Tab-separated table of C-alpha atoms and ligand atoms in Angstrom:
chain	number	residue	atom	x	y	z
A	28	UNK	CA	38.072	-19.624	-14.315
A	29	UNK	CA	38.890	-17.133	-11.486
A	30	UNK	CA	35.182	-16.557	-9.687
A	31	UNK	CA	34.558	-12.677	-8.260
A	32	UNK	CA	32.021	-11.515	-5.744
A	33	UNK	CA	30.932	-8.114	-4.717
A	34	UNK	CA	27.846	-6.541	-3.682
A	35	UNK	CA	26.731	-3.068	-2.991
A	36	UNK	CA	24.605	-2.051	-0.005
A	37	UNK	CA	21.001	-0.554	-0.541
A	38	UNK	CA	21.678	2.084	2.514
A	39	UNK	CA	21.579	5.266	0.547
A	40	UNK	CA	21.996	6.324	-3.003
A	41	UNK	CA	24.755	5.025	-4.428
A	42	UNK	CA	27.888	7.357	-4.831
A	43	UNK	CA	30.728	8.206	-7.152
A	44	UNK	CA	32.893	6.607	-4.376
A	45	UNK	CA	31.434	3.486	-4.841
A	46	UNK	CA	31.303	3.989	-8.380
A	47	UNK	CA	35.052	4.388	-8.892
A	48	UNK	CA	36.135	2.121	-5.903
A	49	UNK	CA	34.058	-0.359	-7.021
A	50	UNK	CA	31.216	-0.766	-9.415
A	51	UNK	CA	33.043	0.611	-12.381
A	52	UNK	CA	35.775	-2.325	-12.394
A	53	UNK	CA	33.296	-4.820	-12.052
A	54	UNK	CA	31.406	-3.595	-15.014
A	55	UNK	CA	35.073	-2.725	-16.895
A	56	UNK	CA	37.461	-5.087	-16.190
A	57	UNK	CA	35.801	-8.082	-13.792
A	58	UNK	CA	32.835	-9.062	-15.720
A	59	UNK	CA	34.748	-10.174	-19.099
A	60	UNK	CA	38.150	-11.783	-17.236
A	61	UNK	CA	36.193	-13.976	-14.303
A	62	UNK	CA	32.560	-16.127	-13.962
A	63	UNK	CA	31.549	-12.798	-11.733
A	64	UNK	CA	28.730	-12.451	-9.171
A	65	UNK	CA	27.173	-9.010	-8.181
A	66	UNK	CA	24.916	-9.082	-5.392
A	67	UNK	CA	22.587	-5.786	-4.043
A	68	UNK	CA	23.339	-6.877	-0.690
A	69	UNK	CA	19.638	-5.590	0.880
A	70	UNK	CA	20.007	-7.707	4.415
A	71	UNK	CA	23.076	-5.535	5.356
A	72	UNK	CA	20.558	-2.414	5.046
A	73	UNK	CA	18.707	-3.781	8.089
A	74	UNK	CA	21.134	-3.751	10.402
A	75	UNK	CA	21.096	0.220	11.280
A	76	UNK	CA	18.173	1.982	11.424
A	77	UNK	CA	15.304	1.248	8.335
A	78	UNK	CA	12.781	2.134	6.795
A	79	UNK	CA	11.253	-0.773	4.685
A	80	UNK	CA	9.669	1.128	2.093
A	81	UNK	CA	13.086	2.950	1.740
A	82	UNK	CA	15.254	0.181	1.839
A	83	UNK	CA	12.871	-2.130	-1.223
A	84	UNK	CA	13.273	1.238	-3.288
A	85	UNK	CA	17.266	1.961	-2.829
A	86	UNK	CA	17.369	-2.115	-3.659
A	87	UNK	CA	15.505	-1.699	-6.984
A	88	UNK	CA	17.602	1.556	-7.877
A	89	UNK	CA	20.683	-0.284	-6.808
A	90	UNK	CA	19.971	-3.216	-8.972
A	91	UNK	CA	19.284	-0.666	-11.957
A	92	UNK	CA	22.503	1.298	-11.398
A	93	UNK	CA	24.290	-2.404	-11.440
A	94	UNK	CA	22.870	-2.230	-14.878
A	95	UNK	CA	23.511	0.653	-15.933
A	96	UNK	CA	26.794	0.611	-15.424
A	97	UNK	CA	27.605	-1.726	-17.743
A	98	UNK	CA	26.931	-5.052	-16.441
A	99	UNK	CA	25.804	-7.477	-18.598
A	100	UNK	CA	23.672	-10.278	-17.211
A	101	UNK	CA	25.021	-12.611	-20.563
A	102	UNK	CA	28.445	-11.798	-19.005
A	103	UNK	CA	27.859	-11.863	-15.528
A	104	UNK	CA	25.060	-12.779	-12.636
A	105	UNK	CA	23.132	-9.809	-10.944
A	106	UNK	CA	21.028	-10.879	-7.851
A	107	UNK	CA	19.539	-9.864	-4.417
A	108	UNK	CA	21.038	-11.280	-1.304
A	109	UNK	CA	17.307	-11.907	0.373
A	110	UNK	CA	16.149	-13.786	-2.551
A	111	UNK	CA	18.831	-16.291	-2.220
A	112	UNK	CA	17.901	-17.963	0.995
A	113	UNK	CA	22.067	-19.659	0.905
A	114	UNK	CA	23.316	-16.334	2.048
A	115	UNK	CA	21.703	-16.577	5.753
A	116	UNK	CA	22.000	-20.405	6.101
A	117	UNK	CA	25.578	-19.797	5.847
A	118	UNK	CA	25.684	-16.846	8.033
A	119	UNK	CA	24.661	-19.112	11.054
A	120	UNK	CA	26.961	-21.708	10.836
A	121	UNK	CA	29.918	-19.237	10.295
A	122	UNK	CA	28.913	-17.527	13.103
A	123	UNK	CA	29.547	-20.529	15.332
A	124	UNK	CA	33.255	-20.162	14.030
A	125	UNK	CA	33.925	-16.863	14.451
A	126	UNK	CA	34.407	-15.269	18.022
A	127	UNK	CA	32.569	-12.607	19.473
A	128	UNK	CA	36.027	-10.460	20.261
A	129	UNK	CA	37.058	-10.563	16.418
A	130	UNK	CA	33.305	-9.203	15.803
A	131	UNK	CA	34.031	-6.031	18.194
A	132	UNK	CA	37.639	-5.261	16.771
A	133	UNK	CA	35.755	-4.663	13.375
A	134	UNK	CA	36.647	-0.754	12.594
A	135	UNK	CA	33.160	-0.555	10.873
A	136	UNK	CA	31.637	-1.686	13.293
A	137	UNK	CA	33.338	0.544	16.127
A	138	UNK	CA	32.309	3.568	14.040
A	139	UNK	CA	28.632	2.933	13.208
A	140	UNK	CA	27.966	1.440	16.669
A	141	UNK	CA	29.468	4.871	18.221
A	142	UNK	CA	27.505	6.576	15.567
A	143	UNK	CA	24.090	5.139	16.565
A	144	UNK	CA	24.854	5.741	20.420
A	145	UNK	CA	25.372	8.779	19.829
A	146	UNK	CA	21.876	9.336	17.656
A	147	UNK	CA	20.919	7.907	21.522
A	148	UNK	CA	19.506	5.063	19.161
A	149	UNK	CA	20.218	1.416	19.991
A	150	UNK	CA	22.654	-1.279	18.267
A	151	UNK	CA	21.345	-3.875	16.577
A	152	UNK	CA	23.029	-7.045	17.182
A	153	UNK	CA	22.934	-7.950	13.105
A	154	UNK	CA	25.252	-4.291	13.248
A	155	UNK	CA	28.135	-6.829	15.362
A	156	UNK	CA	27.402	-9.953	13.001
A	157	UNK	CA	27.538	-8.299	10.046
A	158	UNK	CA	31.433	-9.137	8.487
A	159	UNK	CA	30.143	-12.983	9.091
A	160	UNK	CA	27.116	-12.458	6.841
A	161	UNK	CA	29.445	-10.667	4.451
A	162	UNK	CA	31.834	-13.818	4.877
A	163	UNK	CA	29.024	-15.931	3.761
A	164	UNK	CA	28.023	-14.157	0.687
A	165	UNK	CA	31.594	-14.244	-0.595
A	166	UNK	CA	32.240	-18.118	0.561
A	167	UNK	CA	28.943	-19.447	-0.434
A	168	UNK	CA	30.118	-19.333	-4.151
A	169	UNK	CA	33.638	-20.137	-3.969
A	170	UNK	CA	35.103	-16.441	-4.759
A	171	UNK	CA	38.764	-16.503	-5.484
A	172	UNK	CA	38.205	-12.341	-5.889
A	173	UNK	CA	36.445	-9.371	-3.834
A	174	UNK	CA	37.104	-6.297	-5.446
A	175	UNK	CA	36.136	-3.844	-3.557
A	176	UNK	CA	36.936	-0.406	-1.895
A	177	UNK	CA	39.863	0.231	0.679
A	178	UNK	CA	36.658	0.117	3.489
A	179	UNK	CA	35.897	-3.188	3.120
A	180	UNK	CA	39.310	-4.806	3.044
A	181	UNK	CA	39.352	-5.581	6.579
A	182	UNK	CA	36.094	-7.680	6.228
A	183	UNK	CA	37.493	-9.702	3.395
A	184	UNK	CA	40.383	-10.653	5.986
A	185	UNK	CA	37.819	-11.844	8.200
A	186	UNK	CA	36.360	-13.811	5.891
A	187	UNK	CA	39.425	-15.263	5.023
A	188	UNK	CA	40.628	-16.256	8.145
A	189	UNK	CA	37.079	-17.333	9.137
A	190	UNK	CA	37.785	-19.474	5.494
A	191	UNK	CA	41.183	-20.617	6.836
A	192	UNK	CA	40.010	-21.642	10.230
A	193	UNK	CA	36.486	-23.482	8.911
A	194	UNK	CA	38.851	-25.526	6.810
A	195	UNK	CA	41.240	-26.338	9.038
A	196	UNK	CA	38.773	-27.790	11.544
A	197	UNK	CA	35.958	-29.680	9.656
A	198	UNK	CA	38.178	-30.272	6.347
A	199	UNK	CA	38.355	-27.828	2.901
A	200	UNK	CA	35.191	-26.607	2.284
A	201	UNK	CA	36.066	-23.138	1.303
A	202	UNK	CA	38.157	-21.303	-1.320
A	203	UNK	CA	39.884	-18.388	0.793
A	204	UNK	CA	39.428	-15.133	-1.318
A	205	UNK	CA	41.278	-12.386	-1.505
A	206	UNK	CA	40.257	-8.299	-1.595
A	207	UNK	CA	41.327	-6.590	-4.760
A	208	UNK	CA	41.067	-3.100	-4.378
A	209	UNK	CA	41.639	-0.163	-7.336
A	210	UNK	CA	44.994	1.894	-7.812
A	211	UNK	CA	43.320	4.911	-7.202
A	212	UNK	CA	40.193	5.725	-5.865
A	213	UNK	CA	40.149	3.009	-3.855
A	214	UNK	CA	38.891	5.509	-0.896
A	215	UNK	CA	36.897	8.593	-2.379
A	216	UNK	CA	36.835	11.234	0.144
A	217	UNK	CA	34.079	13.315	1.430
A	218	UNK	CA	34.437	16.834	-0.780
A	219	UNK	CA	33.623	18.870	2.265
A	220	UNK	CA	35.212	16.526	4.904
A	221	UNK	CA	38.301	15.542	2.937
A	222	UNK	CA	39.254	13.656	6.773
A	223	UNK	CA	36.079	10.979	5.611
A	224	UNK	CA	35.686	8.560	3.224
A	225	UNK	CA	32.312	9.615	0.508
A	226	UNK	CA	29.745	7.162	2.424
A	227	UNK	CA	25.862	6.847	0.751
A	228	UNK	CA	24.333	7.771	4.216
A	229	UNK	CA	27.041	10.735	6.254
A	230	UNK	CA	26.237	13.424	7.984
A	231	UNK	CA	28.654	15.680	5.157
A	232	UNK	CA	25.515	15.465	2.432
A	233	UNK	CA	27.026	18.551	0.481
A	234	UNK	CA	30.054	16.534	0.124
A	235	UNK	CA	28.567	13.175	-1.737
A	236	UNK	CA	28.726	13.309	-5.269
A	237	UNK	CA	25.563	10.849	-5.971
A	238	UNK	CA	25.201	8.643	-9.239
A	239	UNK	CA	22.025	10.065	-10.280
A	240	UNK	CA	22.925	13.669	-9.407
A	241	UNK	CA	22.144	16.586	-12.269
A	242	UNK	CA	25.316	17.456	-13.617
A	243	UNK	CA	24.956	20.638	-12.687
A	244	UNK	CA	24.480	19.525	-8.630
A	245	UNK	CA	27.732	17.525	-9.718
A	246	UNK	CA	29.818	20.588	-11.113
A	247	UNK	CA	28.620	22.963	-8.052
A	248	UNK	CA	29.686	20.175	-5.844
A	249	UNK	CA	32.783	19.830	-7.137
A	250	UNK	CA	33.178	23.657	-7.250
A	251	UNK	CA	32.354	23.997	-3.713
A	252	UNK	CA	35.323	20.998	-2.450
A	253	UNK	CA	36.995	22.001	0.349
A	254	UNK	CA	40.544	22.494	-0.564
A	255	UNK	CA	43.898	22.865	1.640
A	256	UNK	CA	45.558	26.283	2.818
A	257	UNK	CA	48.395	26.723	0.094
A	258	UNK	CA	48.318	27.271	-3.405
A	259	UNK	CA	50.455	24.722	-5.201
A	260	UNK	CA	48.384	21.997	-6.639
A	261	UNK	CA	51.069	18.761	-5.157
A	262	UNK	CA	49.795	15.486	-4.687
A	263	UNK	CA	50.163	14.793	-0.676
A	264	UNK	CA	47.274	12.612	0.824
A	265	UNK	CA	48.613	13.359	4.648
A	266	UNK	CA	49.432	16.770	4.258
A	267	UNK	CA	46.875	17.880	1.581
A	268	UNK	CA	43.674	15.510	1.682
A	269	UNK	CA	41.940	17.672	-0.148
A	270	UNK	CA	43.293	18.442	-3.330
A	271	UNK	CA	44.501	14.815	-3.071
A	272	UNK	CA	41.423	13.824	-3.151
A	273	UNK	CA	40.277	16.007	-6.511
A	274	UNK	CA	43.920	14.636	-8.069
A	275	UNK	CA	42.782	11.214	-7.657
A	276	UNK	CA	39.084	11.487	-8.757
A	277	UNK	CA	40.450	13.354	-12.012
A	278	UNK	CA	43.128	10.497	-12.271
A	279	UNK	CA	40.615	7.631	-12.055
A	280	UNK	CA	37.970	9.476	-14.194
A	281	UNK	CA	40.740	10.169	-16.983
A	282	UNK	CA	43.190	7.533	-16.044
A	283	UNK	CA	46.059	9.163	-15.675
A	284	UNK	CA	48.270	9.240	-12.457
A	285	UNK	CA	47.655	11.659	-9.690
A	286	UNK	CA	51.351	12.891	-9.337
A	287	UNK	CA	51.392	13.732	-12.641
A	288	UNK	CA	48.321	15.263	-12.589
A	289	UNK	CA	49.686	17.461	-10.121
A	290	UNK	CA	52.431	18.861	-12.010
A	291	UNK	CA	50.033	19.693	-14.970
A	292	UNK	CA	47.562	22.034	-13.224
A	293	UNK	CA	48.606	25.520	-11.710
A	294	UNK	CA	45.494	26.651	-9.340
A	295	UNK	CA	43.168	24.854	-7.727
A	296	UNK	CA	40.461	26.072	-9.590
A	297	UNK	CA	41.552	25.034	-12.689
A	298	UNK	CA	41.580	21.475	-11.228
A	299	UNK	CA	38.462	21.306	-9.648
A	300	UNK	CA	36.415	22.823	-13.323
A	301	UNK	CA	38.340	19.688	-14.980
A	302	UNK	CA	37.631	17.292	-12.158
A	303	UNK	CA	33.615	18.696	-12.286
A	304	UNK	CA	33.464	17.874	-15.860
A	305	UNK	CA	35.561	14.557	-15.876
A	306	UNK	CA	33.193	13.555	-13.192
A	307	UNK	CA	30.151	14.591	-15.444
A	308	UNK	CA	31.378	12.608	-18.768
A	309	UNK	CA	31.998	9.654	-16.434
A	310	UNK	CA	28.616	9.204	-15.302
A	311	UNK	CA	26.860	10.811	-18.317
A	312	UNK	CA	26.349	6.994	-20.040
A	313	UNK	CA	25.349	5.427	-16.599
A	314	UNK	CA	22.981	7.785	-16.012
A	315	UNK	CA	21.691	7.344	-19.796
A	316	UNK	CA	21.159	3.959	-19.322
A	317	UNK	CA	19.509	4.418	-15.933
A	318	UNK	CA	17.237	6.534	-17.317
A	319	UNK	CA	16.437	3.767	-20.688
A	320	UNK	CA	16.058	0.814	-17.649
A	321	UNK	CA	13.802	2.685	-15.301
A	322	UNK	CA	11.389	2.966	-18.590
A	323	UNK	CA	11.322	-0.760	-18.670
A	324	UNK	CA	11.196	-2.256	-15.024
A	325	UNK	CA	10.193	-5.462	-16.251
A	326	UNK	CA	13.467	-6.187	-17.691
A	327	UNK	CA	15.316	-5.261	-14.500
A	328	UNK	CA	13.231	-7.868	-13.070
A	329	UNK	CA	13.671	-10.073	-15.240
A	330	UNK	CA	17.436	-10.292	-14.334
A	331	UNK	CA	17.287	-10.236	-10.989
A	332	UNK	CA	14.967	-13.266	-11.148
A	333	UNK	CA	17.531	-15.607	-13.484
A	334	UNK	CA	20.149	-13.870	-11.168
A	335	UNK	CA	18.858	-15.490	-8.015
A	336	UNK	CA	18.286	-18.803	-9.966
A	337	UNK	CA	21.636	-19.282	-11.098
A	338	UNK	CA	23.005	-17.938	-7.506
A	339	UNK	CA	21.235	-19.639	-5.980
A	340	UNK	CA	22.183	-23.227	-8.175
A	341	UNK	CA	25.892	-22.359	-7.370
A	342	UNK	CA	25.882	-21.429	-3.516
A	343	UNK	CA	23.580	-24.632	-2.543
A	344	UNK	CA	26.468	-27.694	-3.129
A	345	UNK	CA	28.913	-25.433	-0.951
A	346	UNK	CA	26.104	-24.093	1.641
A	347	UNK	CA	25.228	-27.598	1.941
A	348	UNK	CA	28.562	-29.375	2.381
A	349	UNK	CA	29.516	-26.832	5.143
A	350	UNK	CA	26.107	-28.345	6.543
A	351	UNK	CA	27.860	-31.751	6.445
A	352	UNK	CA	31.033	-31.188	7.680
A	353	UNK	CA	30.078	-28.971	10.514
A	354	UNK	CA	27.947	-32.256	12.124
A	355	UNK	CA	24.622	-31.264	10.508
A	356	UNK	CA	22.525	-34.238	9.785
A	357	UNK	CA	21.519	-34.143	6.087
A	358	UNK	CA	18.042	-33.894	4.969
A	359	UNK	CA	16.389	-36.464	3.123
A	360	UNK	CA	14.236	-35.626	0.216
A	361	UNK	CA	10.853	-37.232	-0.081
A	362	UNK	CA	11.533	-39.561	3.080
A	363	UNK	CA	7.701	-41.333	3.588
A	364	UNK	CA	5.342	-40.172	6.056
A	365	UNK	CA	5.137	-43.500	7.768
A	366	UNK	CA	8.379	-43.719	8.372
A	367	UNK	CA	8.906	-39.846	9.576
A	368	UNK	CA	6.464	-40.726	11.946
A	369	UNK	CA	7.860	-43.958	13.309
A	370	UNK	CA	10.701	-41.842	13.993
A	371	UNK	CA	9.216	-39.604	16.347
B	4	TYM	P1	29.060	-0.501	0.349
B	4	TYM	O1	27.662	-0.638	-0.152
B	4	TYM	O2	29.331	0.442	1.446
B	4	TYM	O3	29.988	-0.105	-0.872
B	4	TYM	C1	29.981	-0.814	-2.101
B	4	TYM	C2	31.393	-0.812	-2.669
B	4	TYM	O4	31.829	0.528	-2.842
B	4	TYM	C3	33.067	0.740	-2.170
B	4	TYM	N1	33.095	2.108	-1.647
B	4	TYM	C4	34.064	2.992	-1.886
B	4	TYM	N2	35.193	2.907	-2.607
B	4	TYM	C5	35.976	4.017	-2.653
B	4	TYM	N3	35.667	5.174	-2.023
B	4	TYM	C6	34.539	5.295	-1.303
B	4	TYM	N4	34.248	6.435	-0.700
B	4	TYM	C7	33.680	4.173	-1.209
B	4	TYM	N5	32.495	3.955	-0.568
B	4	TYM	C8	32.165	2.678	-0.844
B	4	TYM	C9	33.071	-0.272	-1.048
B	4	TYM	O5	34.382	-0.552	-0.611
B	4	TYM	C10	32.400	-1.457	-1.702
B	4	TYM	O6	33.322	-2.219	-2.447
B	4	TYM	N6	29.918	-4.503	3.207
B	4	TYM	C11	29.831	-4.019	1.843
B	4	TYM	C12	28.805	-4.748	1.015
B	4	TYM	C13	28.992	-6.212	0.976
B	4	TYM	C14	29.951	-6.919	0.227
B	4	TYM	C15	29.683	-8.306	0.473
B	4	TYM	C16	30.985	-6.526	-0.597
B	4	TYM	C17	28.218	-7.121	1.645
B	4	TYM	N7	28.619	-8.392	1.327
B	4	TYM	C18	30.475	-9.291	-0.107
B	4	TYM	C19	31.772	-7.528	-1.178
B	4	TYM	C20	31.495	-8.898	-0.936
B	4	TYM	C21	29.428	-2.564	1.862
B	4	TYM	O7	28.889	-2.079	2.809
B	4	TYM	O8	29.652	-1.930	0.677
């Protein structure tokens, strides 16, 4: 059976970018075709700026979300990334195949590195190692699949060709994944800043549509997009970003095709009321079930806790035969003290 890993991280409130570039196919499609893994990915959120007290609350409301979206732990495994201590033993030894050039050509990384300069702030070095941690979570359990959003398809090349090259010198240890990213949607754009993608955490806040927005904050959002100068509502994502934009949220929301999308609607205010409310009925249910889950935390972690178990059962044979093959002497279970200490 085909296995799929992706994880969200707990940097901000989650958006209707990563909603329809991500979370929704996992919960649609990926959890009922492939043995599926879904990870709230919380040791990525230290690696910029943090607040801790921040960062354990966005990973609880991350792991509800999951939830709430439709994924079903019967059908799938839901986890934390820090509970499943595989994730960083991996890291390290990965990071003593990859090269510290291939780190810096990372387009993330150029951007949020700049970014934090420019805040005058510092850059943590986890900020540069960051794809190999990523690699890990995805090799650790033998992903054939990583569907995620057009952003993160330059990681999952990393990781395979950190995959490729692993293999190649200590013998096959890893299955090399592949990305699969959406038809459309697979970047959401920033409604004010149609030039960025929708992140949890930019400096555009007006233009985030978040998952746990009031409808009504949805529909003025949406209202309030930045459009292009013309009037003719054509779908052109060089020339006009940001009615493309609104075509392809209304096409993944209704699941129709942009370009024919385009041809249907005569103003751009007609488009964006129909986008506002096909954004609203999308997330109605999620936010439904957020609300039912957040009146019983225990069962949230409930999952996460069998989630980390069963993660944590599959990621240890591979974890530890990269141990092997890499030169790392095995451990021996229950060796006797006697002769640990003759040893010494
Ligand atoms: P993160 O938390 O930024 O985003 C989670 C998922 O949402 C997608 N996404 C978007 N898709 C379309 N339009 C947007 N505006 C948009 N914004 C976000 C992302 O592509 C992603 O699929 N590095 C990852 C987390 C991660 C991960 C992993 C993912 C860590 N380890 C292993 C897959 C496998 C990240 O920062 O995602």
């Amino acid at each position: 059976m085909t296995r799929v890993f992706s994880g969200v991280k707990p940097t901000g409130h989650l958006t209707l970018g990563n909603y329809l570039g991500a979370m929704r196919q996992w919960a649609e499609v990926d959890q009922h075709r492939a043995d599926a893994l879904f990870c709230v990915v919380d040791l990525h959120a230290l690696t910029v700026d943090h607040d801790p007290a921040r960062v354990r609350r966005l990973s609880r409301q991350a792991a509800t979300l999951l939830l709430a979206t439709g994924l079903d732990p019967e059908l799938c495994t839901v986890f934390v990334q820090s509970h499943v201590d595989e994730h960083a033993r991996l890291s390290y030894v990965l990071e003593c195949v990859a090269t510290d050039g291939e780190m810096r050509r990372m387009i993330q990384y150029k951007e949020k590195a700049a970014r934090e300069r420019a805040r005058g702030g510092s850059v943590r070095l986890s900020l540069l190692t960051y794809p190999v941690l990523m690699a890990a979570d995805i090799l650790a359990y033998g992903a054939d699949e990583v569907p995620v959003g057009d952003d993160q398809a330059q990681h999952v090349e990393l990781t395979r060709d950190l995959a490729v090259r692993f293999n190649q010198r200590y013998g096959h240890t890893f299955v090399v994944p592949k990305a699969t990213v959406p038809e459309v949607a697979a970047r959401v754009m920033n409604l004010q800043e149609p030039a960025s993608k929708m992140g949890k955490s930019d400096d555009f806040g007006p233009g985030i549509v978040y998952l746990l927005d009031e409808p009504d904050v949805m529909r003025k959002k949406v209202m309030r997009a930045v459009t292009d100068s013309g009037r003719e509502v054509v779908y052109d994502r060089e020339g006009r970003p940001g009615v493309a934009n609104l075509l392809e949220i209304l096409a993944a929301c209704t699941g129709k095709k942009p370009g024919a999308l385009a041809d249907a609607y005569e103003s751009y205010g007609a488009l964006k009321k129909d986008t506002a409310e096909a954004v609203v009925e999308v997330l109605r249910p999620v936010q439904e079930r957020h609300k039912a889950l957040c009146a019983d935390p225990g069962h949230v972690e409930g999952v996460l806790g069998e989630g980390a178990e069963k993660a944590r059962a599959m990621a240890r044979p591979t974890v530890d035969a990269a141990y092997r093959a890499i030169g790392l002497l095995p451990a021996v279970s229950g060796a006797p003290a006697v002769a640990l200490n003759a040893a010494r």
